[in-house]
Coordinates of C-alpha atoms and ligand atoms in Angstrom, one line a residue:
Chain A
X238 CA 58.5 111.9 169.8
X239 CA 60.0 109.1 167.7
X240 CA 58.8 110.0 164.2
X241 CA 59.9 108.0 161.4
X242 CA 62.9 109.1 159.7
X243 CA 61.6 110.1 155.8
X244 CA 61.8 107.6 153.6
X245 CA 61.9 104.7 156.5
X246 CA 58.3 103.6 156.7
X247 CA 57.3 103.0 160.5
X248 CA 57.8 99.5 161.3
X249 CA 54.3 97.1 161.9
X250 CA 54.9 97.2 165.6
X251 CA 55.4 100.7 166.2
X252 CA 52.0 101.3 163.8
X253 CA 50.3 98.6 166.2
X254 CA 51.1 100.3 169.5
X255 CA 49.8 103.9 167.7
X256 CA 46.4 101.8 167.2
X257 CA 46.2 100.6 170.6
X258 CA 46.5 104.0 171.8
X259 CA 43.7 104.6 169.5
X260 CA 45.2 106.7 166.8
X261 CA 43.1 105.3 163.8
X262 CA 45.4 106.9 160.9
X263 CA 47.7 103.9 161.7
X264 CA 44.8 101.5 161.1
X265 CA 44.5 103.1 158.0
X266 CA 48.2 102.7 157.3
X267 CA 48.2 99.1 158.6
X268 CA 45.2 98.7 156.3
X269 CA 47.3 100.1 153.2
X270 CA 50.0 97.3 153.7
X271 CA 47.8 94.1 154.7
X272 CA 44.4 94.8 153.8
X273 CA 44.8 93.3 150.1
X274 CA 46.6 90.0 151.4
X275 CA 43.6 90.2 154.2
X276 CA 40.8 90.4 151.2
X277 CA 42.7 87.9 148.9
X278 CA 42.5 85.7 151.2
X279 CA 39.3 86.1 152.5
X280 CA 37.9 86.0 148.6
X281 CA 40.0 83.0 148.0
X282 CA 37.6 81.4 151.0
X283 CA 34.1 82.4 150.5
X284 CA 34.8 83.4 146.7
X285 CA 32.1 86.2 146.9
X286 CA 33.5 89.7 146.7
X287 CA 31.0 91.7 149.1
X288 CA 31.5 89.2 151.7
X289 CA 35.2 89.2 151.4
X290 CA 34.8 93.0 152.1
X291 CA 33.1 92.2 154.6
X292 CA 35.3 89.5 156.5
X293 CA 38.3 92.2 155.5
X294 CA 36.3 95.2 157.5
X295 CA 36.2 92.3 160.3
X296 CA 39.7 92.0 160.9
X297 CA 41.0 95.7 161.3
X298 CA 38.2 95.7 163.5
X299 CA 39.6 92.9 165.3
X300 CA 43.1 94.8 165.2
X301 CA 41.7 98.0 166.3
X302 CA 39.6 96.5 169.4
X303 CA 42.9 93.7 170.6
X304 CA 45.7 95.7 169.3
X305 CA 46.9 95.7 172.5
X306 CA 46.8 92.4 172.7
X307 CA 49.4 91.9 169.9
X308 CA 52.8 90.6 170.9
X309 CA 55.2 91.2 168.0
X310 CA 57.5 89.2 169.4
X311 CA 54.8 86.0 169.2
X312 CA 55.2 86.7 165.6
X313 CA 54.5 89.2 162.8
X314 CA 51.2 91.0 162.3
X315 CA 50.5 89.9 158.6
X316 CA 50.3 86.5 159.9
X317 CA 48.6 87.6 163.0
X318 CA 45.8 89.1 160.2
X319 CA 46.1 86.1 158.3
X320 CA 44.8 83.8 160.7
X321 CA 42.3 85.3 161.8
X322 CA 41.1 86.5 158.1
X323 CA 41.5 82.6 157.5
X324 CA 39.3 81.6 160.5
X325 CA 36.6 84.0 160.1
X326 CA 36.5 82.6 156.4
X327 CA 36.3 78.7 157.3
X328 CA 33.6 80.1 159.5
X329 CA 32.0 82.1 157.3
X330 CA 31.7 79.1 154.5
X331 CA 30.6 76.7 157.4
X332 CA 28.2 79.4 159.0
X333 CA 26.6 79.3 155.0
X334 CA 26.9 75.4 154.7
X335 CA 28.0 76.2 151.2
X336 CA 31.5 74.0 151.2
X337 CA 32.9 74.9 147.4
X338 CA 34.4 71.3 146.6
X339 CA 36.4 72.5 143.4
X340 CA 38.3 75.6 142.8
X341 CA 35.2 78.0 142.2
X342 CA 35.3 80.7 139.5
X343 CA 36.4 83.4 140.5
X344 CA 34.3 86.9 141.9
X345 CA 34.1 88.7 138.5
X346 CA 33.3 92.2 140.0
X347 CA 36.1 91.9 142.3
X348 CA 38.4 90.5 139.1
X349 CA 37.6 93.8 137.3
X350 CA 38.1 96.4 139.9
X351 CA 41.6 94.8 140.6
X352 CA 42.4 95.4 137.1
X353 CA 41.3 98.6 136.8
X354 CA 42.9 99.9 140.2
X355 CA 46.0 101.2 139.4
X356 CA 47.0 100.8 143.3
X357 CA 47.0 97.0 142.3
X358 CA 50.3 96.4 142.7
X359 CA 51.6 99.2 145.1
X360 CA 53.9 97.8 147.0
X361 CA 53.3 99.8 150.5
X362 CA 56.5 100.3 152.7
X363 CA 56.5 97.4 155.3
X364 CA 55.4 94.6 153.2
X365 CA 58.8 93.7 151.3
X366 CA 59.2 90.6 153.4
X367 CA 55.7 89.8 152.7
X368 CA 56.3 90.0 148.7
X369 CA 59.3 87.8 148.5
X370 CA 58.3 85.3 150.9
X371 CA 54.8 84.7 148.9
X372 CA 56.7 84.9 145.8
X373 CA 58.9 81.9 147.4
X374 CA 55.7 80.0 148.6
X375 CA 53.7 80.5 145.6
X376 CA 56.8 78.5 143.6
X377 CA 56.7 76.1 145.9
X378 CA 53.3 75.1 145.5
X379 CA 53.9 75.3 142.0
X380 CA 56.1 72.7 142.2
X381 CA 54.2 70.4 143.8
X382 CA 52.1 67.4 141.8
X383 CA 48.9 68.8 141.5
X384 CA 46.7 66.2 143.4
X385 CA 49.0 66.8 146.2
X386 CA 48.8 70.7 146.1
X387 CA 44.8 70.3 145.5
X388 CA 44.1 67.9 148.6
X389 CA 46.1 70.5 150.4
X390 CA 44.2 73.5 149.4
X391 CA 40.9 71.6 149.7
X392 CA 41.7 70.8 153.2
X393 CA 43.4 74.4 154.1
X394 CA 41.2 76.7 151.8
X395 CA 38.1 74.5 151.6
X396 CA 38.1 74.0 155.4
X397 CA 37.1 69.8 154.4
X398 CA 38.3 67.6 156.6
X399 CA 40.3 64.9 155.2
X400 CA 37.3 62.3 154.8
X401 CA 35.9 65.0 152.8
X402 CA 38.7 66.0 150.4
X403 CA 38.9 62.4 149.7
X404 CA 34.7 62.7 149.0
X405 CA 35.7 65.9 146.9
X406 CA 38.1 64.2 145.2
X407 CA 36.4 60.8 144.8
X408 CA 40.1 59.2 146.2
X409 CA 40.3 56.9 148.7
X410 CA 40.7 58.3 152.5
X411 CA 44.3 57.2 152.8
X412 CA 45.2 58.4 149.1
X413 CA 44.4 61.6 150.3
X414 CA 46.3 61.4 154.0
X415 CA 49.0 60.3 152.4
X416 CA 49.1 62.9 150.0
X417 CA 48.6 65.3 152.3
X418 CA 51.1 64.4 154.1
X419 CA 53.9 64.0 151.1
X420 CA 52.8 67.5 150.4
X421 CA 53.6 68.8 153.4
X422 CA 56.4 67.4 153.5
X423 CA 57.7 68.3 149.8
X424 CA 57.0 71.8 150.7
X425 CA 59.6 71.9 153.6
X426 CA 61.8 70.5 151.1
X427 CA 61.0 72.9 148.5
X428 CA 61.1 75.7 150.6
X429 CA 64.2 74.8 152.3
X430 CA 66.1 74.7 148.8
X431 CA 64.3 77.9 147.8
X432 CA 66.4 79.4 151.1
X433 CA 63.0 80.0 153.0
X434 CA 62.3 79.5 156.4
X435 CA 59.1 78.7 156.9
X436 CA 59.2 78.9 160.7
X437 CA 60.3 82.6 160.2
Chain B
X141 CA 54.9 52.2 178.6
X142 CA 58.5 51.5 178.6
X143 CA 57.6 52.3 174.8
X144 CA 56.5 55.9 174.9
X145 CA 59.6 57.0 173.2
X146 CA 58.3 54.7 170.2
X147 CA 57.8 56.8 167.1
X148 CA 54.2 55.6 166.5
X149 CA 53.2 56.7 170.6
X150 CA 53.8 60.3 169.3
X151 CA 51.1 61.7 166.8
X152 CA 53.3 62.1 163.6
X153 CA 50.9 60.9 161.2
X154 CA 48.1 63.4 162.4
X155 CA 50.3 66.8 162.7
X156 CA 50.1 68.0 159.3
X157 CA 46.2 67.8 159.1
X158 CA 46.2 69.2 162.6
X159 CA 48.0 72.0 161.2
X160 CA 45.7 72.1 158.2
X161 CA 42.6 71.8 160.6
X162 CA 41.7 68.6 158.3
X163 CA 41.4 66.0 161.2
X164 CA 37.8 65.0 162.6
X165 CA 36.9 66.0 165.8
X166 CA 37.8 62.8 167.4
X167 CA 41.1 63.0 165.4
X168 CA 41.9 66.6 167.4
X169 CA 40.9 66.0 170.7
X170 CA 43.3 63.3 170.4
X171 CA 46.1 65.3 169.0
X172 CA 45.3 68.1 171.6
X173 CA 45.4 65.6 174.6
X174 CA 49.0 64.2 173.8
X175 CA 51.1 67.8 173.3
X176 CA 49.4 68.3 176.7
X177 CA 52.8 66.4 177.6
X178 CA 54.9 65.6 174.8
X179 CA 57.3 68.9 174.1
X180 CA 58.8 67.0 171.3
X181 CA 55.2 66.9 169.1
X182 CA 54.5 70.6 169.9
X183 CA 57.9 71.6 168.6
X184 CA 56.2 69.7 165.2
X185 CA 53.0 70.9 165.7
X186 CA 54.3 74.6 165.7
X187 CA 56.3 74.1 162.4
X188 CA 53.5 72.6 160.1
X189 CA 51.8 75.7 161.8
X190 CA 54.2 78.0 160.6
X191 CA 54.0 76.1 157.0
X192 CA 50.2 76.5 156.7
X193 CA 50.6 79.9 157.7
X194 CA 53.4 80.7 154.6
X195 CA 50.1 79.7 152.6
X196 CA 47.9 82.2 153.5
X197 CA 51.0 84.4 152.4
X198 CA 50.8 82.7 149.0
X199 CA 47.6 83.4 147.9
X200 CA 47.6 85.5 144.7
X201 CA 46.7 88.9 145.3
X202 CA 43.5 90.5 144.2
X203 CA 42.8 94.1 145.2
X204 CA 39.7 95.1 146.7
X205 CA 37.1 97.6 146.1
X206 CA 38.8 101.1 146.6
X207 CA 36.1 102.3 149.0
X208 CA 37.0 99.4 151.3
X209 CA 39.3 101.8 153.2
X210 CA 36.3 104.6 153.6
X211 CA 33.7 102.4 155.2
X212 CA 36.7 100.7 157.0
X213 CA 37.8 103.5 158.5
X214 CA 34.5 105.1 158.8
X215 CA 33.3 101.8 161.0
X216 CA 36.6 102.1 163.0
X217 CA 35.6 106.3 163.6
X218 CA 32.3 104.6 164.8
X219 CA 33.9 102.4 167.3
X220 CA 35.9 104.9 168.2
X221 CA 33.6 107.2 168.8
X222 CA 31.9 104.9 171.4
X223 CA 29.2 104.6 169.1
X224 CA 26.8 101.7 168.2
X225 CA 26.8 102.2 165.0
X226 CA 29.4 99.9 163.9
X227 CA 27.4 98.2 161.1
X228 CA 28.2 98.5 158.1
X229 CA 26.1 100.7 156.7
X230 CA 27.6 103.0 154.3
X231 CA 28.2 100.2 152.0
X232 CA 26.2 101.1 148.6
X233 CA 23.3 99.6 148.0
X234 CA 24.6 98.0 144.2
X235 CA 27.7 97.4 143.3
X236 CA 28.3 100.7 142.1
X237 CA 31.8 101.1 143.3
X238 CA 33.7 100.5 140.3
X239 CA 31.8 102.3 137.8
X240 CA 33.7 105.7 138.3
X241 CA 36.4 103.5 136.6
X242 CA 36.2 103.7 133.0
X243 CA 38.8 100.9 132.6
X244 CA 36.7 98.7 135.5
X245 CA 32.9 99.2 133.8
X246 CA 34.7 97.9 130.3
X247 CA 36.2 94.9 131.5
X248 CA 33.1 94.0 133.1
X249 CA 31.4 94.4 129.7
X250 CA 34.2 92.1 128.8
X251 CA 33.7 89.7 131.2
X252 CA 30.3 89.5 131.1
X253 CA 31.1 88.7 127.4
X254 CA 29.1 91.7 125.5
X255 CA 30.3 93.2 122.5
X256 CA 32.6 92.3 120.2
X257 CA 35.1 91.3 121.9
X258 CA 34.2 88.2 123.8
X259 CA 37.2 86.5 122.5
X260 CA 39.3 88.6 124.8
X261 CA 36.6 88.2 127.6
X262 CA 37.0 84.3 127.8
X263 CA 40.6 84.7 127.8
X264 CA 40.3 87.0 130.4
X265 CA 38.0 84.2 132.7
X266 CA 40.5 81.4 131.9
X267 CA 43.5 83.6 132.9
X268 CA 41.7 85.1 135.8
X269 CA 40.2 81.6 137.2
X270 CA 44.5 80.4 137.1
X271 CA 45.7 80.9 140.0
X272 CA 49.0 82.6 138.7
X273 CA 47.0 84.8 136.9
X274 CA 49.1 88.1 136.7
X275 CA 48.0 91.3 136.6
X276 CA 50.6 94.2 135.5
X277 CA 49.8 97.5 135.3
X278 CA 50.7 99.7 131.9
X279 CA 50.7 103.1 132.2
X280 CA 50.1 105.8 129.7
X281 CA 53.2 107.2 128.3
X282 CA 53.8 111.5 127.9
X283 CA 52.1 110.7 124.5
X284 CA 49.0 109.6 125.9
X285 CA 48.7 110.7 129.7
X286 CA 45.0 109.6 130.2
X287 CA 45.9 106.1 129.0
X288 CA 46.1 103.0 130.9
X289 CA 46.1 99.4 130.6
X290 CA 46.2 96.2 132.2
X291 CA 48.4 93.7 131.7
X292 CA 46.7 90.0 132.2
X293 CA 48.8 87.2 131.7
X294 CA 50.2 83.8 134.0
X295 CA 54.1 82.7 133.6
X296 CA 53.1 79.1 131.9
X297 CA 51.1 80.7 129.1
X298 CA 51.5 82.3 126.1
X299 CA 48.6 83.9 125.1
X300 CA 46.9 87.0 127.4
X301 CA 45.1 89.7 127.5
X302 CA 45.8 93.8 126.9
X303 CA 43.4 95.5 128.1
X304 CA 43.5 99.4 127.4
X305 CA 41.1 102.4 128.5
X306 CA 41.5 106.4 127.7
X307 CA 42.7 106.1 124.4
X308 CA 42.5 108.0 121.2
X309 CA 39.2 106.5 119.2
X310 CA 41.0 104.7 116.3
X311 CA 40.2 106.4 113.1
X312 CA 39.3 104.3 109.9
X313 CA 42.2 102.1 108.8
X314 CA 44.5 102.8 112.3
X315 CA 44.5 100.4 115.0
X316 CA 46.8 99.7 118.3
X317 CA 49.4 97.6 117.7
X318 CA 51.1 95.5 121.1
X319 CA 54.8 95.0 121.2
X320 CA 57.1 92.4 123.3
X321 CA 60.4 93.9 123.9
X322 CA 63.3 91.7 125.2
X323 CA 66.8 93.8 125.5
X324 CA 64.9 96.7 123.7
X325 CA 64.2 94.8 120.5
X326 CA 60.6 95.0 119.7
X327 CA 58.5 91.8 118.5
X328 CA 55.3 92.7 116.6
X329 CA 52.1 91.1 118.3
X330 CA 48.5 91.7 117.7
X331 CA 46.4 94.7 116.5
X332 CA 43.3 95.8 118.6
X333 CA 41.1 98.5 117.6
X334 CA 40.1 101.8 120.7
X335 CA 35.9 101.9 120.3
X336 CA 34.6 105.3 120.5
X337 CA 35.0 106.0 124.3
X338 CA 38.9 105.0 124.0
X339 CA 38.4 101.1 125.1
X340 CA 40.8 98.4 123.2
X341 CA 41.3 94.4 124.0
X342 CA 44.3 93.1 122.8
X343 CA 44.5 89.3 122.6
X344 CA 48.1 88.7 121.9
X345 CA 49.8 85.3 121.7
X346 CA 53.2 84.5 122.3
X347 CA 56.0 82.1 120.9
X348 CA 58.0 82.1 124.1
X349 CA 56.7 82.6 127.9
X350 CA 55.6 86.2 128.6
X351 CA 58.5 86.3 131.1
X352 CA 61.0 85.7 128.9
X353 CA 60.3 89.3 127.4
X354 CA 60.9 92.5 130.3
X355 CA 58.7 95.3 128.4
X356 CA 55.0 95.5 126.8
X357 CA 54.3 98.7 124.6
X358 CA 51.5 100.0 122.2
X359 CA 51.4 102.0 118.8
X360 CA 49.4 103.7 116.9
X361 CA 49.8 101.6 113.8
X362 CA 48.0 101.1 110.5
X363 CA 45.2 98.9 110.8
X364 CA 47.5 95.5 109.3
X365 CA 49.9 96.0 112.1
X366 CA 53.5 96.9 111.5
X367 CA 57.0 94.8 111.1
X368 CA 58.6 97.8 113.8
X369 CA 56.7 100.3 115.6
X370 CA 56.3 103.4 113.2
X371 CA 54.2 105.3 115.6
X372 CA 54.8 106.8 119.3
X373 CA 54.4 104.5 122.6
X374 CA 51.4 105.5 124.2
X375 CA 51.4 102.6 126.7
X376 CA 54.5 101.1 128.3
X377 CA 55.0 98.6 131.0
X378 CA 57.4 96.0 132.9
X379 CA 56.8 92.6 132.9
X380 CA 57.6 90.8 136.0
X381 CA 56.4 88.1 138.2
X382 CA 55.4 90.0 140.8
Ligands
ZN690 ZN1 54.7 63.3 170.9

């Protein structure tokens, strides 16, 4: 048997081809290194803690039934998870016809348990790429002029169409393609400079 | 068509919304039907993908309950097991999940802007509702080992909130005092007072950004606060982006 050396945390593919032969402890280790990017993202979505949970159970479901499935060399798991925590979102906020058109307030139960879990900020073994690169991203977006970033992440986070971020927004339809498209564009930029390859 | 090789035959304008799924429907099938043959927009197409995706990376991180993983891996025991059962059923009726968590049931009473302390409980909604909100953990020191905090703060601002649980009640005229170290020098900041069940809010506000300092640490302290720490640390933490 291959077991991982100590202190060398099993890589994602190795944990992926343990789940696919059913072993579900490596679900629950995948869990421990994705499953809070899975829920943040999913609560950043629907902005509702329970169903977040929800949409989060979802994908290592997902995982668990097509691990198999899952070509590492297609591309890494987190963003494998990512996608599909981001499409069952859209679809969720669609499937409720509930479109948030401003950045909502935030889930306040979900707010305080993240404070007060003092796993918070674990970083699990595995996820160190994961860290940096949304520490790089997160700049980037900081960077940009802010009705840029916000037509952006009313289109990607929003799931609105571009006719209706420029609704949202009250800006003409090709204010906001054009933005949109600057954006984009600025954020190559940005992330080339910051020494990030986004097609990684 | 001697002009396919024009720029505005391919479907440059449209990729990044593609990418961002922000086209009509009309809008996609279009898209869809020319990287049926043109290599050169799919190579495009695949980038923007790969940018949207860094986004979903970006999103600031908010944990979720801690029982997630139980009914997680009890559903995935269910599947496993062949059965039908894979709703989710174990998931409590209330949201009682948190309440084990001393530290979790008193920034709720914060949040939900009870008690005394409201000031720190809009603070807390502003920072929280900023989307580089940062939330640090600060453990109890050996002085105080059932102490903990929580750090919530965002790079651009100088003001934030420490939020403390499993204190020592303060006694008449003591109080918690916060510190900002930089290099190990201390900075006196504000005085917050631990209730009867060891709960303290600290609102402290800052003359630099919050990054610029590498340490956050509490007192005991008379109740006026102190020019330089005269008590032990009982809470002690880093301060970092990330
Ligand atoms: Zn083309």
């Amino acid at each position: 048997m291959d077991e991982p050396r100590p202190g060398q945390p099993e890589d994602d593919a190795a944990l992926v081809a343990r789940v696919a032969a059913g072993d579900q402890d490596a679900l629950g280790l995948l869990y421990d290194r994705f499953g809070q990017a899975v829920y943040s993202l999913c609560l950043r979505i629907v902005h509702e803690g329970a169903t977040a949970e929800e949409l989060t159970q979802e994908v290592f479901v997902r995982l668990w039934r097509s691990a198999a499935s899952f070509d590492a060399a297609k591309g890494r798991l987190s963003t494998w998870l990512l996608r599909i925590a981001h499409n069952l979102s859209l679809n969720e906020v669609r499937r409720r016809q509930s479109r948030p058109v401003t950045a909502p307030d935030l889930d306040w139960e979900a707010a305080a348990a993240a404070l007060a879990d003092p796993s918070v900020d674990a970083d699990p073994a595995g996820s160190v790429w994961l860290r940096e690169r949304a520490t790089a991203v997160r700049g980037a977006l900081a960077q940009l002029p802010a009705p840029q970033r916000k037509a952006i992440e009313l289109a990607y986070f929003g799931g609105l169409s571009q006719p209706e971020v420029a609704a949202a927004l009250g800006d003409p339809l090709g204010t906001v393609k054009s933005r949109i498209r600057a954006g984009m564009q600025r954020l190559r930029e940005l992330l080339v400079a910051a020494g990030v390859d986004a097609a990684e | 068509m001697d002009r396919m090789d024009r720029r505005d035959s391919h479907v440059d304008d449209l990729i990044d919304a593609y990418a961002l799924g922000a086209l009509e429907p009309d809008e996609v099938d279009a898209v869809e039907h020319h990287l049926e043959t043109c290599p050169r927009c799919r190579v495009l197409v695949a980038r923007a993908r790969a940018l949207a995706d860094a986004f979903l990376l970006a999103v600031p991180r908010i944990a979720p309950s801690p029982d997630l993983r139980d009914r997680l891996m009890r559903r995935i025991a269910a599947e496993a097991a062949g059965s039908a059962a894979s709703m989710d059923t174990s998931r409590p009726t209330s949201a009682t999940t948190t309440t084990a968590n001393p530290v979790a049931r008193f920034l709720r009473s914060l949040l939900g802007g009870e008690g005394e302390t409201h000031d720190a409980g809009g603070l807390l909604r502003d920072l929280l509702a900023d989307p580089e909100c940062v939330i640090l953990p600060v453990p109890g020191t050996d002085e105080a080992p059932g102490a903990s905090a929580r750090f919530v703060g965002s790079p651009h601002r100088r003001e934030g909130v420490l939020v403390a649980g499993g204190l020592r009640p303060s006694e008449a005229g003591r109080a918690y005092q916060v510190w900002f170290l930089h290099g190990g020098q201390p900075q006196p900041n504000t005085v917050f007072r631990a209730d009867h069940s060891g709960h303290g809010a600290g609102v402290f506000r800052l003359d630099r950004p919050v990054f610029d300092f590498d340490t956050v640490a509490v007192t005991p302290e008379p109740e006026g606060g102190s020019p330089a720490p005269t008590g032990p640390i009982v809470l002690a933490g880093a301060l970092r982006r990330e």
